[in-house]
Amino acid sequence: MPRARQLSDKEQHARSLVDAPLWLPTVAGPEAGYRNKAKMAVGGTVDAPTLGILDRDLTGVDLRDCGLHSPGLTAALDRIADWSSDAGLVPYDVAARTGELKHVLLTESPDGELLLRLVMRSTALEARVRSRLPALLAAVPGLRVVTINVQPEHKAVLEGEREIVLTEHSTLPMRLATGVTLRLGPRSFFQTNTLVAEALYDQGRAWVDALPDVRTVWDLYCGVGGFALHLAAPGREVLGVEVSADATEAATVTAAALGVAARFVAADATAYALAAPDAPDLVVVNPPRRGIGADLAGWLEASGVRHVVYSSCNAESLARDLALVPSLRPVEARVLDMFPHTTHYEVMVLLER
């Protein structure tokens, strides 16, 4: 489908669900080479591994040449596949339930640095990986962080609970054009399209800076602090709430490095809001696809919060949530094509009481 048609379909879909008086021009971004993250299932054999997906027969299909990945990811995946073969990392055979290497998860920063996670069935080959680590770092010069993630269960789960960091560094700096450098740990969430993510944070900052008397801001579902750190400004107190302690620790370090007044709490966003004695002037929500849900929406409706910035990757759950906050009306909205060549997109809405 031509890109122009993709964009118009997404705009039409968003507009049919969200009744905003002003729609800003859609942020398109590049149509190829835009993904900063590769999530590759490992198949094939130790001598000829595949990195990509498994077909219906559980046979590996190699997708190292996927046109969505950045050139840096494509080049690195070839070298990682060769290295895993040389290191004797046997691909996990789902049908036979044998082998060790399940997934290769690779993230690239704007500076070309890389974070690699090797998802293994066990730690049986940890010593071998450690001994071959110098060869891997030599083959892939941009590698900053390498970990083993242990996922022992035989089920379609991407990663396990245990993470073993093998390198000196444990975080990947994401130096954004917005002037903020975020720090990604192995489990940290970051938008897969860096250029569109920068536009997302820029839009949030522009909306909030244009509002009068925004002195207190909460960023719920803050991750590593994307919105919170972009909204921090003199005379403004910013609080980020995120269930992942690793993410809030990374965000705290970033805030200190930037010298901004932003603090972060590891907690469930809904539980934190419901327990808080006071409400801020403005709330940012960037929830998972399911949306914020009835409890948090009910709190927002009753809270007296004057403005909300809602960033959503699912316009349908956004529409359901907006129906639960009738006192907060859309003022402006914008579609951001975070995921070209799919039906998915990001949509941002500025709400005013």
Tab-separated table of C-alpha atoms in Angstrom:
chain	number	residue	atom	x	y	z
A	1	MET	CA	0.000	0.000	0.000
A	2	PRO	CA	1.472	3.428	-0.917
A	3	ARG	CA	2.734	5.389	2.081
A	4	ALA	CA	0.388	8.331	1.402
A	5	ARG	CA	-2.574	5.950	1.601
A	6	GLN	CA	-1.233	4.423	4.814
A	7	LEU	CA	-1.019	7.875	6.398
A	8	SER	CA	-4.469	8.997	5.266
A	9	ASP	CA	-6.030	5.752	6.542
A	10	LYS	CA	-4.410	6.217	9.950
A	11	GLU	CA	-5.511	9.852	10.148
A	12	GLN	CA	-9.064	8.901	9.187
A	13	HIS	CA	-9.116	6.110	11.783
A	14	ALA	CA	-7.876	8.421	14.549
A	15	ARG	CA	-10.316	11.207	13.619
A	16	SER	CA	-13.227	8.752	13.622
A	17	LEU	CA	-12.451	7.845	17.232
A	18	VAL	CA	-11.259	11.136	18.755
A	19	ASP	CA	-13.335	14.303	18.401
A	20	ALA	CA	-10.698	17.044	18.521
A	21	PRO	CA	-11.321	20.555	17.145
A	22	LEU	CA	-7.749	20.861	15.841
A	23	TRP	CA	-5.642	18.138	14.234
A	24	LEU	CA	-1.987	19.028	13.696
A	25	PRO	CA	-0.203	17.678	10.585
A	26	THR	CA	0.745	14.024	10.870
A	27	VAL	CA	4.380	13.241	11.697
A	28	ALA	CA	5.459	10.756	9.047
A	29	GLY	CA	9.167	10.040	9.532
A	30	PRO	CA	11.135	7.664	7.300
A	31	GLU	CA	9.378	4.689	5.713
A	32	ALA	CA	12.361	2.297	5.840
A	33	GLY	CA	15.347	1.721	8.086
A	34	TYR	CA	13.499	3.319	10.999
A	35	ARG	CA	13.456	0.608	13.663
A	36	ASN	CA	16.021	0.970	16.444
A	37	LYS	CA	15.249	-2.454	17.879
A	38	ALA	CA	15.363	-5.990	16.448
A	39	LYS	CA	13.614	-8.851	18.238
A	40	MET	CA	14.813	-11.986	16.457
A	41	ALA	CA	13.818	-15.577	17.127
A	42	VAL	CA	16.769	-17.913	16.582
A	43	GLY	CA	16.295	-21.020	14.456
A	44	GLY	CA	18.260	-23.238	12.103
A	45	THR	CA	21.381	-25.043	13.232
A	46	VAL	CA	24.523	-24.064	15.063
A	47	ASP	CA	26.389	-23.989	11.727
A	48	ALA	CA	23.637	-22.087	9.895
A	49	PRO	CA	21.557	-20.118	12.419
A	50	THR	CA	18.567	-18.044	11.326
A	51	LEU	CA	17.624	-14.773	13.022
A	52	GLY	CA	14.039	-13.751	12.380
A	53	ILE	CA	10.813	-15.684	12.976
A	54	LEU	CA	9.626	-19.260	13.139
A	55	ASP	CA	7.110	-20.412	10.530
A	56	ARG	CA	4.068	-22.607	11.150
A	57	ASP	CA	6.276	-25.686	11.126
A	58	LEU	CA	8.572	-24.004	13.711
A	59	THR	CA	11.314	-23.709	11.098
A	60	GLY	CA	13.516	-20.645	11.301
A	61	VAL	CA	12.978	-17.927	8.676
A	62	ASP	CA	15.896	-15.514	8.420
A	63	LEU	CA	14.958	-11.820	8.427
A	64	ARG	CA	18.353	-10.210	8.888
A	65	ASP	CA	17.750	-8.150	5.737
A	66	CYS	CA	14.417	-6.738	7.001
A	67	GLY	CA	13.974	-3.279	5.499
A	68	LEU	CA	12.447	-1.861	8.686
A	69	HIS	CA	15.679	-2.230	10.658
A	70	SER	CA	18.283	0.529	10.735
A	71	PRO	CA	21.420	-0.159	8.664
A	72	GLY	CA	23.378	-0.453	11.914
A	73	LEU	CA	21.129	-3.267	13.156
A	74	THR	CA	21.323	-5.097	9.833
A	75	ALA	CA	25.129	-5.040	9.797
A	76	ALA	CA	25.393	-6.084	13.444
A	77	LEU	CA	22.930	-8.982	13.121
A	78	ASP	CA	25.053	-10.593	10.399
A	79	ARG	CA	28.130	-10.447	12.611
A	80	ILE	CA	26.245	-11.666	15.687
A	81	ALA	CA	24.941	-14.676	13.735
A	82	ASP	CA	28.461	-15.545	12.577
A	83	TRP	CA	29.815	-15.142	16.106
A	84	SER	CA	27.085	-17.320	17.650
A	85	SER	CA	27.935	-20.054	15.160
A	86	ASP	CA	31.669	-19.810	15.920
A	87	ALA	CA	30.889	-19.855	19.656
A	88	GLY	CA	28.799	-23.009	19.300
A	89	LEU	CA	25.585	-21.478	20.657
A	90	VAL	CA	23.024	-24.098	19.631
A	91	PRO	CA	19.691	-22.563	18.528
A	92	TYR	CA	16.724	-23.637	20.622
A	93	ASP	CA	14.602	-26.167	18.748
A	94	VAL	CA	11.008	-25.526	19.820
A	95	ALA	CA	9.690	-28.834	18.484
A	96	ALA	CA	12.420	-30.963	20.048
A	97	ARG	CA	12.827	-28.763	23.160
A	98	THR	CA	16.605	-28.870	22.791
A	99	GLY	CA	19.266	-26.236	22.324
A	100	GLU	CA	20.018	-23.008	24.171
A	101	LEU	CA	19.847	-19.737	22.188
A	102	LYS	CA	16.218	-18.604	21.874
A	103	HIS	CA	16.259	-14.926	20.877
A	104	VAL	CA	18.623	-12.152	19.880
A	105	LEU	CA	17.357	-8.739	21.057
A	106	LEU	CA	19.330	-5.791	19.715
A	107	THR	CA	18.826	-2.037	20.247
A	108	GLU	CA	20.711	0.809	18.533
A	109	SER	CA	21.171	4.344	19.883
A	110	PRO	CA	21.302	7.500	17.734
A	111	ASP	CA	25.093	7.413	18.246
A	112	GLY	CA	25.334	3.933	16.727
A	113	GLU	CA	25.996	2.172	20.039
A	114	LEU	CA	24.292	-1.171	20.638
A	115	LEU	CA	22.680	-3.139	23.451
A	116	LEU	CA	22.581	-6.907	22.849
A	117	ARG	CA	20.568	-9.406	24.879
A	118	LEU	CA	21.087	-13.118	24.257
A	119	VAL	CA	17.987	-14.947	25.489
A	120	MET	CA	19.113	-18.418	26.575
A	121	ARG	CA	17.260	-21.419	27.965
A	122	SER	CA	19.746	-21.720	30.836
A	123	THR	CA	23.168	-20.602	32.029
A	124	ALA	CA	24.804	-23.768	30.676
A	125	LEU	CA	26.742	-21.798	28.049
A	126	GLU	CA	27.443	-18.696	30.156
A	127	ALA	CA	31.147	-19.521	30.554
A	128	ARG	CA	31.456	-20.069	26.812
A	129	VAL	CA	29.758	-16.738	26.042
A	130	ARG	CA	32.030	-14.947	28.507
A	131	SER	CA	35.147	-16.506	26.986
A	132	ARG	CA	34.023	-15.521	23.484
A	133	LEU	CA	32.953	-12.010	24.504
A	134	PRO	CA	36.183	-10.296	23.342
A	135	ALA	CA	35.676	-11.769	19.859
A	136	LEU	CA	32.080	-10.475	19.827
A	137	LEU	CA	33.132	-6.968	20.879
A	138	ALA	CA	35.794	-6.987	18.185
A	139	ALA	CA	33.340	-8.148	15.520
A	140	VAL	CA	30.677	-5.589	16.479
A	141	PRO	CA	32.571	-2.418	17.494
A	142	GLY	CA	29.433	-0.497	18.506
A	143	LEU	CA	28.472	-2.958	21.257
A	144	ARG	CA	28.243	-1.168	24.604
A	145	VAL	CA	26.048	-3.556	26.611
A	146	VAL	CA	25.837	-7.358	26.321
A	147	THR	CA	23.671	-9.497	28.571
A	148	ILE	CA	22.400	-13.038	28.902
A	149	ASN	CA	18.701	-13.215	29.672
A	150	VAL	CA	17.599	-16.562	31.098
A	151	GLN	CA	14.213	-17.836	29.886
A	152	PRO	CA	13.923	-21.507	30.931
A	153	GLU	CA	10.231	-22.058	30.185
A	154	HIS	CA	8.953	-23.786	27.068
A	155	LYS	CA	6.416	-21.192	25.987
A	156	ALA	CA	6.140	-18.229	23.640
A	157	VAL	CA	7.663	-15.681	26.003
A	158	LEU	CA	10.306	-13.325	24.687
A	159	GLU	CA	12.425	-13.043	27.830
A	160	GLY	CA	12.828	-14.278	31.387
A	161	GLU	CA	13.213	-12.627	34.782
A	162	ARG	CA	16.971	-13.063	35.195
A	163	GLU	CA	19.437	-10.756	33.443
A	164	ILE	CA	23.218	-11.307	33.564
A	165	VAL	CA	25.219	-8.258	32.461
A	166	LEU	CA	28.516	-9.283	30.845
A	167	THR	CA	29.982	-5.859	29.991
A	168	GLU	CA	31.331	-2.938	31.979
A	169	HIS	CA	28.329	-0.826	31.007
A	170	SER	CA	24.753	-1.828	31.817
A	171	THR	CA	22.848	1.045	30.145
A	172	LEU	CA	22.673	2.406	26.604
A	173	PRO	CA	22.635	6.220	26.252
A	174	MET	CA	19.957	7.423	23.813
A	175	ARG	CA	21.141	10.899	22.834
A	176	LEU	CA	18.050	12.537	21.357
A	177	ALA	CA	17.937	15.597	19.113
A	178	THR	CA	15.637	17.176	21.717
A	179	GLY	CA	18.630	17.779	23.992
A	180	VAL	CA	17.864	14.931	26.402
A	181	THR	CA	19.949	11.759	26.696
A	182	LEU	CA	17.900	8.874	28.104
A	183	ARG	CA	19.496	5.767	29.588
A	184	LEU	CA	18.122	2.396	28.528
A	185	GLY	CA	18.701	-0.673	30.654
A	186	PRO	CA	18.225	-4.173	29.208
A	187	ARG	CA	14.525	-4.211	30.178
A	188	SER	CA	13.767	-0.550	29.515
A	189	PHE	CA	11.018	0.436	27.110
A	190	PHE	CA	11.777	2.963	24.400
A	191	GLN	CA	9.806	3.760	21.256
A	192	THR	CA	11.116	1.727	18.310
A	193	ASN	CA	11.246	4.754	15.981
A	194	THR	CA	13.754	7.277	17.321
A	195	LEU	CA	12.943	10.182	14.986
A	196	VAL	CA	9.212	9.922	15.650
A	197	ALA	CA	9.841	9.509	19.393
A	198	GLU	CA	11.739	12.819	19.312
A	199	ALA	CA	8.721	14.436	17.642
A	200	LEU	CA	6.489	12.895	20.313
A	201	TYR	CA	8.497	14.437	23.159
A	202	ASP	CA	8.829	17.756	21.327
A	203	GLN	CA	5.059	17.942	20.885
A	204	GLY	CA	4.423	17.213	24.551
A	205	ARG	CA	6.898	19.905	25.587
A	206	ALA	CA	5.397	22.449	23.167
A	207	TRP	CA	1.874	21.852	24.484
A	208	VAL	CA	2.860	22.118	28.141
A	209	ASP	CA	5.123	25.153	27.670
A	210	ALA	CA	2.252	27.010	25.966
A	211	LEU	CA	-0.082	26.502	28.942
A	212	PRO	CA	-0.271	29.057	31.779
A	213	ASP	CA	0.673	28.183	35.357
A	214	VAL	CA	1.775	24.559	34.962
A	215	ARG	CA	3.869	24.198	38.112
A	216	THR	CA	3.342	20.509	38.916
A	217	VAL	CA	3.366	17.619	36.428
A	218	TRP	CA	2.956	13.881	36.810
A	219	ASP	CA	4.207	11.545	34.087
A	220	LEU	CA	2.377	8.247	34.633
A	221	TYR	CA	3.792	5.122	32.932
A	222	CYS	CA	6.968	7.204	32.567
A	223	GLY	CA	9.390	4.426	31.567
A	224	VAL	CA	12.931	5.842	31.597
A	225	GLY	CA	11.500	9.361	31.886
A	226	GLY	CA	10.909	10.363	28.271
A	227	PHE	CA	8.111	12.863	28.835
A	228	ALA	CA	9.088	13.803	32.401
A	229	LEU	CA	12.625	14.817	31.484
A	230	HIS	CA	11.446	16.824	28.479
A	231	LEU	CA	8.878	18.679	30.602
A	232	ALA	CA	11.244	19.522	33.465
A	233	ALA	CA	11.813	23.280	33.551
A	234	PRO	CA	12.602	26.054	36.046
A	235	GLY	CA	9.660	26.650	38.364
A	236	ARG	CA	8.075	23.303	37.484
A	237	GLU	CA	8.064	20.167	39.644
A	238	VAL	CA	7.910	16.936	37.659
A	239	LEU	CA	7.224	13.460	39.041
A	240	GLY	CA	7.499	10.251	37.011
A	241	VAL	CA	5.724	7.054	38.082
A	242	GLU	CA	6.686	3.703	36.577
A	243	VAL	CA	6.283	0.133	37.835
A	244	SER	CA	9.837	-0.841	36.785
A	245	ALA	CA	12.427	0.045	39.437
A	246	ASP	CA	15.224	-0.333	36.867
A	247	ALA	CA	13.585	2.308	34.669
A	248	THR	CA	13.041	4.792	37.501
A	249	GLU	CA	16.636	4.352	38.671
A	250	ALA	CA	17.862	5.110	35.142
A	251	ALA	CA	15.570	8.147	34.943
A	252	THR	CA	16.853	9.432	38.290
A	253	VAL	CA	20.437	9.235	37.054
A	254	THR	CA	19.461	11.089	33.870
A	255	ALA	CA	17.705	13.837	35.836
A	256	ALA	CA	20.810	14.337	37.976
A	257	ALA	CA	23.019	14.481	34.877
A	258	LEU	CA	20.726	17.083	33.297
A	259	GLY	CA	20.440	19.029	36.546
A	260	VAL	CA	16.643	19.191	36.323
A	261	ALA	CA	13.943	19.035	39.005
A	262	ALA	CA	12.422	15.678	38.201
A	263	ARG	CA	12.015	12.788	40.610
A	264	PHE	CA	10.832	9.258	39.974
A	265	VAL	CA	8.873	6.681	41.935
A	266	ALA	CA	8.667	2.944	41.255
A	267	ALA	CA	4.953	2.215	41.639
A	268	ASP	CA	1.815	1.219	39.788
A	269	ALA	CA	0.491	4.371	38.108
A	270	THR	CA	-3.149	3.835	39.071
A	271	ALA	CA	-2.392	2.846	42.658
A	272	TYR	CA	-0.103	5.850	43.090
A	273	ALA	CA	-2.701	8.312	41.805
A	274	LEU	CA	-5.524	6.846	43.899
A	275	ALA	CA	-3.411	7.040	47.072
A	276	ALA	CA	-2.056	10.565	46.526
A	277	PRO	CA	-3.515	13.317	48.762
A	278	ASP	CA	-3.259	16.003	46.073
A	279	ALA	CA	-3.397	16.241	42.284
A	280	PRO	CA	-0.958	18.094	40.014
A	281	ASP	CA	-1.743	20.815	37.487
A	282	LEU	CA	-1.105	18.486	34.548
A	283	VAL	CA	-0.868	14.730	34.014
A	284	VAL	CA	0.864	12.898	31.168
A	285	VAL	CA	-0.245	9.326	30.474
A	286	ASN	CA	1.484	7.016	28.010
A	287	PRO	CA	-0.076	3.638	28.847
A	288	PRO	CA	0.233	0.193	27.244
A	289	ARG	CA	-2.181	-0.743	24.439
A	290	ARG	CA	-4.976	-1.533	26.888
A	291	GLY	CA	-5.154	2.143	27.933
A	292	ILE	CA	-5.420	3.643	31.414
A	293	GLY	CA	-8.635	1.828	32.372
A	294	ALA	CA	-11.672	2.790	34.422
A	295	ASP	CA	-9.985	3.331	37.800
A	296	LEU	CA	-7.369	5.836	36.636
A	297	ALA	CA	-9.848	7.497	34.276
A	298	GLY	CA	-12.270	7.886	37.186
A	299	TRP	CA	-9.543	9.451	39.290
A	300	LEU	CA	-8.655	11.899	36.493
A	301	GLU	CA	-12.312	12.866	36.080
A	302	ALA	CA	-12.718	13.610	39.793
A	303	SER	CA	-9.249	15.000	40.453
A	304	GLY	CA	-9.550	18.571	39.263
A	305	VAL	CA	-6.454	18.187	37.061
A	306	ARG	CA	-6.705	21.021	34.520
A	307	HIS	CA	-4.854	19.439	31.597
A	308	VAL	CA	-3.892	15.942	30.439
A	309	VAL	CA	-1.486	14.939	27.679
A	310	TYR	CA	-2.508	11.444	26.546
A	311	SER	CA	-0.092	9.583	24.257
A	312	SER	CA	-1.583	6.351	22.945
A	313	CYS	CA	-0.487	3.506	20.688
A	314	ASN	CA	-4.102	2.302	20.431
A	315	ALA	CA	-6.716	4.864	19.408
A	316	GLU	CA	-9.547	2.479	20.279
A	317	SER	CA	-8.565	2.161	23.945
A	318	LEU	CA	-7.911	5.924	23.930
A	319	ALA	CA	-11.474	6.542	22.775
A	320	ARG	CA	-12.840	4.264	25.513
A	321	ASP	CA	-10.809	6.140	28.124
A	322	LEU	CA	-11.895	9.559	26.830
A	323	ALA	CA	-15.536	8.510	27.218
A	324	LEU	CA	-14.800	8.013	30.926
A	325	VAL	CA	-13.481	11.566	31.409
A	326	PRO	CA	-16.263	13.781	29.973
A	327	SER	CA	-15.008	16.834	31.885
A	328	LEU	CA	-11.684	16.679	30.017
A	329	ARG	CA	-12.184	17.622	26.373
A	330	PRO	CA	-9.713	17.280	23.486
A	331	VAL	CA	-8.179	20.599	22.425
A	332	GLU	CA	-5.557	19.424	19.931
A	333	ALA	CA	-4.533	16.046	18.544
A	334	ARG	CA	-1.828	14.604	16.341
A	335	VAL	CA	-1.083	11.310	14.623
A	336	LEU	CA	2.555	10.160	14.601
A	337	ASP	CA	3.405	7.300	12.237
A	338	MET	CA	5.579	5.376	14.666
A	339	PHE	CA	5.100	2.068	12.815
A	340	PRO	CA	5.112	2.492	8.997
A	341	HIS	CA	3.761	-0.427	6.918
A	342	THR	CA	1.535	-1.575	9.778
A	343	THR	CA	-1.941	-0.509	10.863
A	344	HIS	CA	-0.496	0.793	14.144
A	345	TYR	CA	0.351	4.384	14.986
A	346	GLU	CA	0.799	6.752	17.930
A	347	VAL	CA	-1.776	9.460	18.593
A	348	MET	CA	-1.383	12.333	21.067
A	349	VAL	CA	-4.213	14.382	22.515
A	350	LEU	CA	-4.128	17.497	24.692
A	351	LEU	CA	-7.133	17.516	27.041
A	352	GLU	CA	-8.469	20.529	28.932
A	353	ARG	CA	-11.020	20.568	31.739
